[in-house]
XYZ file of C-alpha atoms in Angstrom:
83
model
C 9.273 14.696 33.207
C 10.504 17.836 35.013
C 11.536 20.995 33.332
C 15.329 20.248 33.860
C 14.954 16.989 31.887
C 13.062 18.492 29.049
C 16.028 20.396 27.779
C 17.861 17.008 27.309
C 14.909 15.451 25.418
C 13.929 15.899 21.847
C 10.710 14.355 20.443
C 10.603 13.499 16.843
C 8.370 11.002 15.077
C 9.166 8.717 12.109
C 6.306 10.441 10.206
C 7.959 13.792 10.718
C 11.276 12.467 9.485
C 9.877 10.827 6.399
C 7.706 13.888 5.463
C 10.606 16.520 5.725
C 14.073 14.686 6.247
C 16.016 17.849 5.761
C 14.180 19.917 8.275
C 14.359 16.864 10.727
C 18.186 16.638 10.347
C 18.508 20.453 10.909
C 16.328 20.291 14.043
C 18.228 17.410 15.277
C 21.640 19.272 14.777
C 20.187 22.308 16.390
C 19.149 20.230 19.354
C 22.543 18.807 19.550
C 23.988 22.329 19.277
C 25.879 21.294 16.134
C 26.251 23.851 13.199
C 25.843 22.138 9.776
C 26.125 23.579 6.403
C 23.042 23.042 4.116
C 25.119 20.644 1.873
C 25.827 18.500 4.966
C 22.197 18.426 5.924
C 21.192 17.421 2.398
C 23.789 14.638 2.413
C 22.689 13.284 5.867
C 18.986 13.338 4.844
C 19.615 11.544 1.662
C 21.637 8.885 3.492
C 18.839 8.425 6.051
C 16.166 7.835 3.354
C 14.709 4.416 4.094
C 15.546 3.073 0.541
C 19.162 4.058 0.908
C 19.423 2.547 4.503
C 17.974 -0.663 3.099
C 20.782 -0.845 0.413
C 23.476 0.140 2.958
C 25.403 -2.900 4.504
C 26.155 -0.720 7.504
C 22.488 -0.055 8.354
C 20.639 -3.113 7.086
C 22.551 -5.664 9.228
C 23.232 -7.822 6.141
C 26.778 -8.439 7.308
C 25.578 -9.668 10.762
C 25.951 -13.305 11.573
C 22.954 -15.601 11.054
C 22.998 -16.286 14.785
C 22.230 -12.492 15.362
C 19.789 -12.022 12.627
C 18.624 -14.622 10.066
C 17.862 -12.343 7.079
C 16.248 -15.413 5.232
C 13.548 -15.243 7.892
C 13.010 -11.585 8.088
C 15.025 -8.618 6.907
C 16.057 -6.015 9.580
C 14.574 -3.225 7.500
C 11.309 -4.215 6.040
C 8.998 -1.897 4.295
C 9.571 1.503 6.001
C 5.864 2.243 6.202
C 3.889 3.899 8.979
C 0.575 2.391 10.059
């Protein structure tokens, strides 16, 4: 990757996001050059917690057709664990 491309790329791991979600949201916002109030960062971080995403129909694909994803065979969001 050349130097010009590096300014358009941000590396963040799942482990980083699970260890410190608020810091991760802040870093992503800064990378995107978006200013967020602390309350917004807290709200985003809370909504991005695995347990909350698993409950949310908009992120767990529970409303998707069975042709697209058969939840009886496997849930879209499973355990949320790093190995």
